[in-house]
Amino acid sequence: MRKQDMNRDWIATARTLSQALPYLQRYADATVVIKLGGHAMGSDDAMEEFARDVALMRQVGVNPVIIHGGGPMINDMLGRLNIKSEFVNGKRVTDAATMEIVEMVLSGLVNARIVQAITAQGGRCVGVSGKDSGLIICDQEDPELGLVGAPTEVNPRLLRDLADKGIIPVIAPLGMGRNGETFNINGDTAAGAIAAALKADRLLLLTDVAGVKNAEGDVLTELTASQIREMVANGTIAGGMIPKTQTALDAIDGGVRAAVILDGRAPNACLLELFTEHGAGSIIRGQ
């Protein structure tokens, strides 16, 4: 009989699992909406890791809801088809021809890839778009931008039915207009609207930055809504971080308990945020 020596790594793993118990209990049956984008979608290895984390979350009783982006993939497909895009104030004009490609890429290529990755890790998963079962109803955001939608109504019954059956929904950010049009929706905006409709416990916005930083460049781990507004007003929060923090504030105003802007480049970022004391990004709460 071979004697087995205790390995320090094994002991550390067991300790980590033990320390996670209160967080596992805390999030049992909680709804966590995750906006997937950036690095986590950029490679097969990163996608596999994300999918394993999501499957684990479902296994321990969390109800994850995934909303994904797909801008780089849309750009690539438009280029391959020689369809030129026009931009207004940095935003793509989505005409009818572009919309066909957007829907094909988001509902087809990107959505199917994520569903396949989660299924491969043992998760029960289904891909939908915001058009399915009237999930997201939109108005046109700006006539100059064409078929770009702003969510005005979210009907989360489909998502609740899936959660009741232990199925993880993966949602393409598309919506339906009141006259049957298909609209392209910003992924962060769609995630915030869905999180608010579900009154989610957490909205996790995966990004390619470490979190919200102060004027000295240090990542702030906890912020209030009023602090976010002050930092936007004085220019500390600028550029692409402004719409992400605004999404977080809108979600909190809509009933989400807290929103987190976290570094999707960090290994197991979602698990670190939910199941450890230190988290993995900047958590934003009300007031």
PDB file of C-alpha atoms in Angstrom:
ATOM      1  CA  MET A   1       0.000   0.000   0.000  1.00  0.00           C
ATOM      2  CA  ARG A   2       1.456   3.362  -1.033  1.00  0.00           C
ATOM      3  CA  LYS A   3       1.628   6.059   1.607  1.00  0.00           C
ATOM      4  CA  GLN A   4       0.164   9.375   0.473  1.00  0.00           C
ATOM      5  CA  ASP A   5       1.798  12.546   1.798  1.00  0.00           C
ATOM      6  CA  MET A   6      -0.390  15.606   2.279  1.00  0.00           C
ATOM      7  CA  ASN A   7       0.492  18.215  -0.332  1.00  0.00           C
ATOM      8  CA  ARG A   8       0.447  21.891   0.672  1.00  0.00           C
ATOM      9  CA  ASP A   9      -1.537  22.759  -2.433  1.00  0.00           C
ATOM     10  CA  TRP A  10      -4.195  20.212  -1.496  1.00  0.00           C
ATOM     11  CA  ILE A  11      -4.458  21.665   2.000  1.00  0.00           C
ATOM     12  CA  ALA A  12      -4.755  25.187   0.569  1.00  0.00           C
ATOM     13  CA  THR A  13      -7.489  24.024  -1.787  1.00  0.00           C
ATOM     14  CA  ALA A  14      -9.444  22.443   1.056  1.00  0.00           C
ATOM     15  CA  ARG A  15      -9.048  25.611   3.140  1.00  0.00           C
ATOM     16  CA  THR A  16     -10.309  27.750   0.244  1.00  0.00           C
ATOM     17  CA  LEU A  17     -13.384  25.552  -0.141  1.00  0.00           C
ATOM     18  CA  SER A  18     -14.059  25.710   3.586  1.00  0.00           C
ATOM     19  CA  GLN A  19     -13.716  29.498   3.665  1.00  0.00           C
ATOM     20  CA  ALA A  20     -16.155  29.776   0.748  1.00  0.00           C
ATOM     21  CA  LEU A  21     -19.005  28.192   2.752  1.00  0.00           C
ATOM     22  CA  PRO A  22     -20.605  31.428   4.045  1.00  0.00           C
ATOM     23  CA  TYR A  23     -20.539  32.903   0.538  1.00  0.00           C
ATOM     24  CA  LEU A  24     -22.044  29.757  -0.957  1.00  0.00           C
ATOM     25  CA  GLN A  25     -24.814  30.030   1.612  1.00  0.00           C
ATOM     26  CA  ARG A  26     -25.177  33.753   0.941  1.00  0.00           C
ATOM     27  CA  TYR A  27     -25.760  33.286  -2.800  1.00  0.00           C
ATOM     28  CA  ALA A  28     -27.880  30.146  -2.693  1.00  0.00           C
ATOM     29  CA  ASP A  29     -30.848  30.735  -5.034  1.00  0.00           C
ATOM     30  CA  ALA A  30     -29.604  34.264  -5.849  1.00  0.00           C
ATOM     31  CA  THR A  31     -29.916  35.650  -9.372  1.00  0.00           C
ATOM     32  CA  VAL A  32     -26.619  36.902 -10.786  1.00  0.00           C
ATOM     33  CA  VAL A  33     -26.639  38.637 -14.172  1.00  0.00           C
ATOM     34  CA  ILE A  34     -23.292  38.570 -15.973  1.00  0.00           C
ATOM     35  CA  LYS A  35     -22.335  40.726 -18.961  1.00  0.00           C
ATOM     36  CA  LEU A  36     -19.750  38.729 -20.880  1.00  0.00           C
ATOM     37  CA  GLY A  37     -17.341  40.626 -23.097  1.00  0.00           C
ATOM     38  CA  GLY A  38     -13.728  41.562 -23.602  1.00  0.00           C
ATOM     39  CA  HIS A  39     -10.963  39.114 -22.708  1.00  0.00           C
ATOM     40  CA  ALA A  40     -13.343  36.397 -21.507  1.00  0.00           C
ATOM     41  CA  MET A  41     -14.609  36.045 -25.099  1.00  0.00           C
ATOM     42  CA  GLY A  42     -11.233  36.457 -26.731  1.00  0.00           C
ATOM     43  CA  SER A  43      -9.779  32.959 -26.583  1.00  0.00           C
ATOM     44  CA  ASP A  44     -10.891  29.361 -26.290  1.00  0.00           C
ATOM     45  CA  ASP A  45      -9.052  28.966 -22.966  1.00  0.00           C
ATOM     46  CA  ALA A  46     -10.713  32.037 -21.458  1.00  0.00           C
ATOM     47  CA  MET A  47     -14.117  30.898 -22.691  1.00  0.00           C
ATOM     48  CA  GLU A  48     -13.602  27.424 -21.238  1.00  0.00           C
ATOM     49  CA  GLU A  49     -12.660  28.898 -17.863  1.00  0.00           C
ATOM     50  CA  PHE A  50     -15.668  31.223 -17.852  1.00  0.00           C
ATOM     51  CA  ALA A  51     -17.981  28.361 -18.821  1.00  0.00           C
ATOM     52  CA  ARG A  52     -16.639  26.176 -16.008  1.00  0.00           C
ATOM     53  CA  ASP A  53     -17.195  28.982 -13.497  1.00  0.00           C
ATOM     54  CA  VAL A  54     -20.786  29.482 -14.672  1.00  0.00           C
ATOM     55  CA  ALA A  55     -21.506  25.742 -14.506  1.00  0.00           C
ATOM     56  CA  LEU A  56     -20.090  25.660 -10.982  1.00  0.00           C
ATOM     57  CA  MET A  57     -22.251  28.634  -9.952  1.00  0.00           C
ATOM     58  CA  ARG A  58     -25.363  26.810 -11.123  1.00  0.00           C
ATOM     59  CA  GLN A  59     -24.212  23.613  -9.384  1.00  0.00           C
ATOM     60  CA  VAL A  60     -24.020  25.370  -5.983  1.00  0.00           C
ATOM     61  CA  GLY A  61     -27.450  26.980  -6.320  1.00  0.00           C
ATOM     62  CA  VAL A  62     -26.792  30.340  -7.986  1.00  0.00           C
ATOM     63  CA  ASN A  63     -29.032  31.313 -10.912  1.00  0.00           C
ATOM     64  CA  PRO A  64     -26.660  32.845 -13.487  1.00  0.00           C
ATOM     65  CA  VAL A  65     -28.046  34.813 -16.433  1.00  0.00           C
ATOM     66  CA  ILE A  66     -25.534  35.583 -19.201  1.00  0.00           C
ATOM     67  CA  ILE A  67     -25.755  38.509 -21.641  1.00  0.00           C
ATOM     68  CA  HIS A  68     -22.974  38.761 -24.192  1.00  0.00           C
ATOM     69  CA  GLY A  69     -21.521  41.293 -26.580  1.00  0.00           C
ATOM     70  CA  GLY A  70     -19.874  40.626 -29.911  1.00  0.00           C
ATOM     71  CA  GLY A  71     -18.609  43.880 -31.434  1.00  0.00           C
ATOM     72  CA  PRO A  72     -15.248  42.534 -32.692  1.00  0.00           C
ATOM     73  CA  MET A  73     -16.943  39.534 -34.301  1.00  0.00           C
ATOM     74  CA  ILE A  74     -19.481  41.810 -36.008  1.00  0.00           C
ATOM     75  CA  ASN A  75     -16.670  44.027 -37.302  1.00  0.00           C
ATOM     76  CA  ASP A  76     -14.844  40.988 -38.660  1.00  0.00           C
ATOM     77  CA  MET A  77     -17.903  39.647 -40.472  1.00  0.00           C
ATOM     78  CA  LEU A  78     -18.790  43.045 -41.952  1.00  0.00           C
ATOM     79  CA  GLY A  79     -15.225  43.340 -43.226  1.00  0.00           C
ATOM     80  CA  ARG A  80     -15.295  39.878 -44.780  1.00  0.00           C
ATOM     81  CA  LEU A  81     -18.536  40.762 -46.564  1.00  0.00           C
ATOM     82  CA  ASN A  82     -17.238  44.192 -47.631  1.00  0.00           C
ATOM     83  CA  ILE A  83     -20.051  46.001 -45.851  1.00  0.00           C
ATOM     84  CA  LYS A  84     -18.856  49.426 -44.790  1.00  0.00           C
ATOM     85  CA  SER A  85     -20.113  50.972 -41.561  1.00  0.00           C
ATOM     86  CA  GLU A  86     -20.833  54.604 -40.887  1.00  0.00           C
ATOM     87  CA  PHE A  87     -20.407  56.103 -37.433  1.00  0.00           C
ATOM     88  CA  VAL A  88     -22.081  59.009 -35.659  1.00  0.00           C
ATOM     89  CA  ASN A  89     -20.353  60.285 -32.514  1.00  0.00           C
ATOM     90  CA  GLY A  90     -18.381  57.055 -32.313  1.00  0.00           C
ATOM     91  CA  LYS A  91     -21.460  54.810 -32.569  1.00  0.00           C
ATOM     92  CA  ARG A  92     -22.142  52.483 -35.489  1.00  0.00           C
ATOM     93  CA  VAL A  93     -25.094  53.299 -37.724  1.00  0.00           C
ATOM     94  CA  THR A  94     -27.103  50.087 -38.012  1.00  0.00           C
ATOM     95  CA  ASP A  95     -29.020  50.008 -41.294  1.00  0.00           C
ATOM     96  CA  ALA A  96     -31.064  47.047 -42.517  1.00  0.00           C
ATOM     97  CA  ALA A  97     -28.105  45.326 -44.229  1.00  0.00           C
ATOM     98  CA  THR A  98     -25.909  45.727 -41.169  1.00  0.00           C
ATOM     99  CA  MET A  99     -28.704  44.500 -38.914  1.00  0.00           C
ATOM    100  CA  GLU A 100     -28.872  41.205 -40.789  1.00  0.00           C
ATOM    101  CA  ILE A 101     -25.178  40.623 -40.080  1.00  0.00           C
ATOM    102  CA  VAL A 102     -25.495  41.753 -36.447  1.00  0.00           C
ATOM    103  CA  GLU A 103     -28.318  39.288 -35.821  1.00  0.00           C
ATOM    104  CA  MET A 104     -26.529  36.477 -37.602  1.00  0.00           C
ATOM    105  CA  VAL A 105     -23.341  36.978 -35.580  1.00  0.00           C
ATOM    106  CA  LEU A 106     -24.921  37.611 -32.172  1.00  0.00           C
ATOM    107  CA  SER A 107     -27.733  35.045 -32.248  1.00  0.00           C
ATOM    108  CA  GLY A 108     -25.772  32.553 -34.306  1.00  0.00           C
ATOM    109  CA  LEU A 109     -22.003  32.446 -34.019  1.00  0.00           C
ATOM    110  CA  VAL A 110     -21.405  34.112 -30.665  1.00  0.00           C
ATOM    111  CA  ASN A 111     -24.408  32.805 -28.758  1.00  0.00           C
ATOM    112  CA  ALA A 112     -23.919  29.246 -29.956  1.00  0.00           C
ATOM    113  CA  ARG A 113     -20.237  29.305 -28.975  1.00  0.00           C
ATOM    114  CA  ILE A 114     -21.052  30.309 -25.392  1.00  0.00           C
ATOM    115  CA  VAL A 115     -23.866  27.765 -25.074  1.00  0.00           C
ATOM    116  CA  GLN A 116     -21.593  25.034 -26.382  1.00  0.00           C
ATOM    117  CA  ALA A 117     -18.818  25.978 -23.932  1.00  0.00           C
ATOM    118  CA  ILE A 118     -21.133  25.909 -20.891  1.00  0.00           C
ATOM    119  CA  THR A 119     -22.773  22.673 -22.023  1.00  0.00           C
ATOM    120  CA  ALA A 120     -19.340  21.084 -22.395  1.00  0.00           C
ATOM    121  CA  GLN A 121     -18.719  21.836 -18.712  1.00  0.00           C
ATOM    122  CA  GLY A 122     -21.907  20.042 -17.661  1.00  0.00           C
ATOM    123  CA  GLY A 123     -24.210  23.054 -17.443  1.00  0.00           C
ATOM    124  CA  ARG A 124     -27.775  22.911 -18.737  1.00  0.00           C
ATOM    125  CA  CYS A 125     -27.921  25.895 -21.029  1.00  0.00           C
ATOM    126  CA  VAL A 126     -30.038  27.461 -23.758  1.00  0.00           C
ATOM    127  CA  GLY A 127     -29.406  30.378 -26.097  1.00  0.00           C
ATOM    128  CA  VAL A 128     -32.050  33.047 -26.626  1.00  0.00           C
ATOM    129  CA  SER A 129     -32.200  36.615 -27.901  1.00  0.00           C
ATOM    130  CA  GLY A 130     -34.042  39.598 -26.512  1.00  0.00           C
ATOM    131  CA  LYS A 131     -36.627  39.036 -29.254  1.00  0.00           C
ATOM    132  CA  ASP A 132     -37.689  35.637 -27.881  1.00  0.00           C
ATOM    133  CA  SER A 133     -40.978  35.629 -25.962  1.00  0.00           C
ATOM    134  CA  GLY A 134     -40.991  39.430 -26.031  1.00  0.00           C
ATOM    135  CA  LEU A 135     -38.064  39.510 -23.595  1.00  0.00           C
ATOM    136  CA  ILE A 136     -36.881  43.028 -24.546  1.00  0.00           C
ATOM    137  CA  ILE A 137     -39.088  45.649 -26.183  1.00  0.00           C
ATOM    138  CA  CYS A 138     -37.219  48.643 -27.596  1.00  0.00           C
ATOM    139  CA  ASP A 139     -37.689  52.120 -28.894  1.00  0.00           C
ATOM    140  CA  GLN A 140     -35.227  53.592 -31.347  1.00  0.00           C
ATOM    141  CA  GLU A 141     -32.368  55.172 -29.443  1.00  0.00           C
ATOM    142  CA  ASP A 142     -31.496  57.817 -32.041  1.00  0.00           C
ATOM    143  CA  PRO A 143     -32.825  58.151 -35.606  1.00  0.00           C
ATOM    144  CA  GLU A 144     -29.305  58.925 -36.826  1.00  0.00           C
ATOM    145  CA  LEU A 145     -28.113  55.520 -35.577  1.00  0.00           C
ATOM    146  CA  GLY A 146     -30.765  53.498 -37.397  1.00  0.00           C
ATOM    147  CA  LEU A 147     -31.749  50.189 -35.814  1.00  0.00           C
ATOM    148  CA  VAL A 148     -30.104  50.760 -32.436  1.00  0.00           C
ATOM    149  CA  GLY A 149     -32.557  50.184 -29.618  1.00  0.00           C
ATOM    150  CA  ALA A 150     -33.077  51.462 -26.087  1.00  0.00           C
ATOM    151  CA  PRO A 151     -34.895  48.938 -23.868  1.00  0.00           C
ATOM    152  CA  THR A 152     -38.235  50.286 -22.650  1.00  0.00           C
ATOM    153  CA  GLU A 153     -39.815  47.059 -21.387  1.00  0.00           C
ATOM    154  CA  VAL A 154     -38.355  43.768 -20.183  1.00  0.00           C
ATOM    155  CA  ASN A 155     -40.564  40.719 -19.695  1.00  0.00           C
ATOM    156  CA  PRO A 156     -38.493  38.270 -17.607  1.00  0.00           C
ATOM    157  CA  ARG A 157     -41.007  35.422 -17.339  1.00  0.00           C
ATOM    158  CA  LEU A 158     -39.026  33.293 -19.806  1.00  0.00           C
ATOM    159  CA  LEU A 159     -35.869  33.722 -17.731  1.00  0.00           C
ATOM    160  CA  ARG A 160     -37.667  32.817 -14.505  1.00  0.00           C
ATOM    161  CA  ASP A 161     -39.141  29.711 -16.134  1.00  0.00           C
ATOM    162  CA  LEU A 162     -35.675  28.615 -17.238  1.00  0.00           C
ATOM    163  CA  ALA A 163     -34.210  29.256 -13.771  1.00  0.00           C
ATOM    164  CA  ASP A 164     -36.960  27.144 -12.208  1.00  0.00           C
ATOM    165  CA  LYS A 165     -35.808  24.268 -14.399  1.00  0.00           C
ATOM    166  CA  GLY A 166     -32.123  24.788 -13.573  1.00  0.00           C
ATOM    167  CA  ILE A 167     -31.328  26.029 -17.092  1.00  0.00           C
ATOM    168  CA  ILE A 168     -28.815  28.829 -17.692  1.00  0.00           C
ATOM    169  CA  PRO A 169     -29.988  31.393 -20.268  1.00  0.00           C
ATOM    170  CA  VAL A 170     -27.429  32.960 -22.628  1.00  0.00           C
ATOM    171  CA  ILE A 171     -28.924  36.100 -24.171  1.00  0.00           C
ATOM    172  CA  ALA A 172     -27.971  37.881 -27.398  1.00  0.00           C
ATOM    173  CA  PRO A 173     -28.514  41.665 -26.998  1.00  0.00           C
ATOM    174  CA  LEU A 174     -31.243  42.119 -29.562  1.00  0.00           C
ATOM    175  CA  GLY A 175     -34.704  43.552 -29.014  1.00  0.00           C
ATOM    176  CA  MET A 176     -38.018  43.880 -30.775  1.00  0.00           C
ATOM    177  CA  GLY A 177     -39.630  47.164 -31.727  1.00  0.00           C
ATOM    178  CA  ARG A 178     -43.298  47.903 -31.272  1.00  0.00           C
ATOM    179  CA  ASN A 179     -43.811  47.483 -35.020  1.00  0.00           C
ATOM    180  CA  GLY A 180     -41.875  44.228 -35.241  1.00  0.00           C
ATOM    181  CA  GLU A 181     -38.471  45.716 -36.036  1.00  0.00           C
ATOM    182  CA  THR A 182     -35.269  44.090 -34.827  1.00  0.00           C
ATOM    183  CA  PHE A 183     -32.984  46.367 -32.817  1.00  0.00           C
ATOM    184  CA  ASN A 184     -29.338  46.014 -31.844  1.00  0.00           C
ATOM    185  CA  ILE A 185     -28.776  46.871 -28.157  1.00  0.00           C
ATOM    186  CA  ASN A 186     -25.562  47.751 -26.365  1.00  0.00           C
ATOM    187  CA  GLY A 187     -24.614  44.675 -24.341  1.00  0.00           C
ATOM    188  CA  ASP A 188     -24.065  46.539 -21.066  1.00  0.00           C
ATOM    189  CA  THR A 189     -27.383  48.348 -21.472  1.00  0.00           C
ATOM    190  CA  ALA A 190     -29.222  45.082 -22.120  1.00  0.00           C
ATOM    191  CA  ALA A 191     -27.581  43.446 -19.101  1.00  0.00           C
ATOM    192  CA  GLY A 192     -28.556  46.328 -16.833  1.00  0.00           C
ATOM    193  CA  ALA A 193     -32.157  46.308 -18.036  1.00  0.00           C
ATOM    194  CA  ILE A 194     -32.480  42.538 -17.562  1.00  0.00           C
ATOM    195  CA  ALA A 195     -30.861  42.679 -14.114  1.00  0.00           C
ATOM    196  CA  ALA A 196     -33.321  45.379 -13.044  1.00  0.00           C
ATOM    197  CA  ALA A 197     -36.312  43.426 -14.358  1.00  0.00           C
ATOM    198  CA  LEU A 198     -35.174  40.333 -12.437  1.00  0.00           C
ATOM    199  CA  LYS A 199     -34.335  42.380  -9.308  1.00  0.00           C
ATOM    200  CA  ALA A 200     -31.022  40.527  -9.428  1.00  0.00           C
ATOM    201  CA  ASP A 201     -28.814  40.206  -6.394  1.00  0.00           C
ATOM    202  CA  ARG A 202     -25.755  41.098  -8.460  1.00  0.00           C
ATOM    203  CA  LEU A 203     -24.945  42.536 -11.877  1.00  0.00           C
ATOM    204  CA  LEU A 204     -21.391  41.599 -12.905  1.00  0.00           C
ATOM    205  CA  LEU A 205     -19.925  43.659 -15.756  1.00  0.00           C
ATOM    206  CA  LEU A 206     -16.804  41.907 -17.052  1.00  0.00           C
ATOM    207  CA  THR A 207     -14.326  44.383 -18.513  1.00  0.00           C
ATOM    208  CA  ASP A 208     -10.681  44.550 -19.552  1.00  0.00           C
ATOM    209  CA  VAL A 209      -9.720  46.937 -16.726  1.00  0.00           C
ATOM    210  CA  ALA A 210      -9.143  46.262 -13.040  1.00  0.00           C
ATOM    211  CA  GLY A 211     -12.146  48.312 -11.901  1.00  0.00           C
ATOM    212  CA  VAL A 212     -13.094  51.901 -11.109  1.00  0.00           C
ATOM    213  CA  LYS A 213     -10.011  53.975 -10.250  1.00  0.00           C
ATOM    214  CA  ASN A 214      -9.561  57.138  -8.222  1.00  0.00           C
ATOM    215  CA  ALA A 215      -7.583  60.197  -9.350  1.00  0.00           C
ATOM    216  CA  GLU A 216      -4.327  58.508  -8.249  1.00  0.00           C
ATOM    217  CA  GLY A 217      -5.045  55.429 -10.360  1.00  0.00           C
ATOM    218  CA  ASP A 218      -5.858  53.116  -7.458  1.00  0.00           C
ATOM    219  CA  VAL A 219      -8.719  50.644  -7.877  1.00  0.00           C
ATOM    220  CA  LEU A 220     -11.587  51.366  -5.504  1.00  0.00           C
ATOM    221  CA  THR A 221     -13.155  48.171  -4.221  1.00  0.00           C
ATOM    222  CA  GLU A 222     -16.373  49.714  -2.825  1.00  0.00           C
ATOM    223  CA  LEU A 223     -18.319  52.771  -3.970  1.00  0.00           C
ATOM    224  CA  THR A 224     -21.742  54.285  -3.484  1.00  0.00           C
ATOM    225  CA  ALA A 225     -23.950  55.688  -6.220  1.00  0.00           C
ATOM    226  CA  SER A 226     -23.350  59.232  -4.948  1.00  0.00           C
ATOM    227  CA  GLN A 227     -19.571  58.741  -5.109  1.00  0.00           C
ATOM    228  CA  ILE A 228     -19.858  57.510  -8.689  1.00  0.00           C
ATOM    229  CA  ARG A 229     -21.876  60.581  -9.690  1.00  0.00           C
ATOM    230  CA  GLU A 230     -19.335  62.877  -8.033  1.00  0.00           C
ATOM    231  CA  MET A 231     -16.398  61.168  -9.788  1.00  0.00           C
ATOM    232  CA  VAL A 232     -18.124  61.490 -13.167  1.00  0.00           C
ATOM    233  CA  ALA A 233     -18.853  65.164 -12.511  1.00  0.00           C
ATOM    234  CA  ASN A 234     -15.240  65.964 -11.594  1.00  0.00           C
ATOM    235  CA  GLY A 235     -13.754  63.950 -14.446  1.00  0.00           C
ATOM    236  CA  THR A 236     -12.169  61.157 -12.386  1.00  0.00           C
ATOM    237  CA  ILE A 237     -14.391  58.679 -14.187  1.00  0.00           C
ATOM    238  CA  ALA A 238     -14.094  59.342 -17.916  1.00  0.00           C
ATOM    239  CA  GLY A 239     -14.196  57.723 -21.345  1.00  0.00           C
ATOM    240  CA  GLY A 240     -15.546  54.214 -21.645  1.00  0.00           C
ATOM    241  CA  MET A 241     -15.976  53.858 -17.884  1.00  0.00           C
ATOM    242  CA  ILE A 242     -18.800  56.437 -17.892  1.00  0.00           C
ATOM    243  CA  PRO A 243     -21.393  54.255 -19.695  1.00  0.00           C
ATOM    244  CA  LYS A 244     -20.434  51.216 -17.588  1.00  0.00           C
ATOM    245  CA  THR A 245     -20.914  53.081 -14.310  1.00  0.00           C
ATOM    246  CA  GLN A 246     -24.155  54.575 -15.648  1.00  0.00           C
ATOM    247  CA  THR A 247     -25.393  51.071 -16.436  1.00  0.00           C
ATOM    248  CA  ALA A 248     -24.553  50.091 -12.864  1.00  0.00           C
ATOM    249  CA  LEU A 249     -26.437  53.096 -11.444  1.00  0.00           C
ATOM    250  CA  ASP A 250     -29.484  52.469 -13.642  1.00  0.00           C
ATOM    251  CA  ALA A 251     -29.561  48.832 -12.547  1.00  0.00           C
ATOM    252  CA  ILE A 252     -29.362  49.780  -8.865  1.00  0.00           C
ATOM    253  CA  ASP A 253     -32.111  52.356  -9.348  1.00  0.00           C
ATOM    254  CA  GLY A 254     -34.163  49.548 -10.922  1.00  0.00           C
ATOM    255  CA  GLY A 255     -33.852  47.271  -7.893  1.00  0.00           C
ATOM    256  CA  VAL A 256     -30.535  45.406  -8.304  1.00  0.00           C
ATOM    257  CA  ARG A 257     -28.867  45.016  -4.907  1.00  0.00           C
ATOM    258  CA  ALA A 258     -25.359  45.836  -6.173  1.00  0.00           C
ATOM    259  CA  ALA A 259     -23.379  46.034  -9.404  1.00  0.00           C
ATOM    260  CA  VAL A 260     -19.740  45.077  -9.854  1.00  0.00           C
ATOM    261  CA  ILE A 261     -17.321  46.258 -12.513  1.00  0.00           C
ATOM    262  CA  LEU A 262     -14.671  43.572 -12.482  1.00  0.00           C
ATOM    263  CA  ASP A 263     -11.591  42.518 -14.357  1.00  0.00           C
ATOM    264  CA  GLY A 264     -12.519  39.729 -16.747  1.00  0.00           C
ATOM    265  CA  ARG A 265      -8.822  39.119 -17.391  1.00  0.00           C
ATOM    266  CA  ALA A 266      -8.386  37.771 -13.855  1.00  0.00           C
ATOM    267  CA  PRO A 267      -8.614  33.974 -13.620  1.00  0.00           C
ATOM    268  CA  ASN A 268     -11.975  32.856 -12.220  1.00  0.00           C
ATOM    269  CA  ALA A 269     -13.075  36.483 -11.837  1.00  0.00           C
ATOM    270  CA  CYS A 270     -16.752  35.667 -11.170  1.00  0.00           C
ATOM    271  CA  LEU A 271     -15.909  33.070  -8.524  1.00  0.00           C
ATOM    272  CA  LEU A 272     -13.476  35.449  -6.836  1.00  0.00           C
ATOM    273  CA  GLU A 273     -16.129  38.146  -6.704  1.00  0.00           C
ATOM    274  CA  LEU A 274     -18.922  35.987  -5.350  1.00  0.00           C
ATOM    275  CA  PHE A 275     -17.208  33.416  -3.157  1.00  0.00           C
ATOM    276  CA  THR A 276     -14.202  35.167  -1.570  1.00  0.00           C
ATOM    277  CA  GLU A 277     -13.821  37.969   0.942  1.00  0.00           C
ATOM    278  CA  HIS A 278     -11.698  40.237  -1.278  1.00  0.00           C
ATOM    279  CA  GLY A 279     -13.708  40.100  -4.512  1.00  0.00           C
ATOM    280  CA  ALA A 280     -12.297  40.964  -7.926  1.00  0.00           C
ATOM    281  CA  GLY A 281     -13.392  44.479  -8.857  1.00  0.00           C
ATOM    282  CA  SER A 282     -15.351  47.576  -7.819  1.00  0.00           C
ATOM    283  CA  ILE A 283     -18.707  46.980  -6.153  1.00  0.00           C
ATOM    284  CA  ILE A 284     -21.266  49.791  -6.420  1.00  0.00           C
ATOM    285  CA  ARG A 285     -24.203  50.046  -4.024  1.00  0.00           C
ATOM    286  CA  GLY A 286     -27.035  52.517  -3.639  1.00  0.00           C
ATOM    287  CA  GLN A 287     -27.022  55.911  -1.913  1.00  0.00           C
TER     288      GLN A 287
END
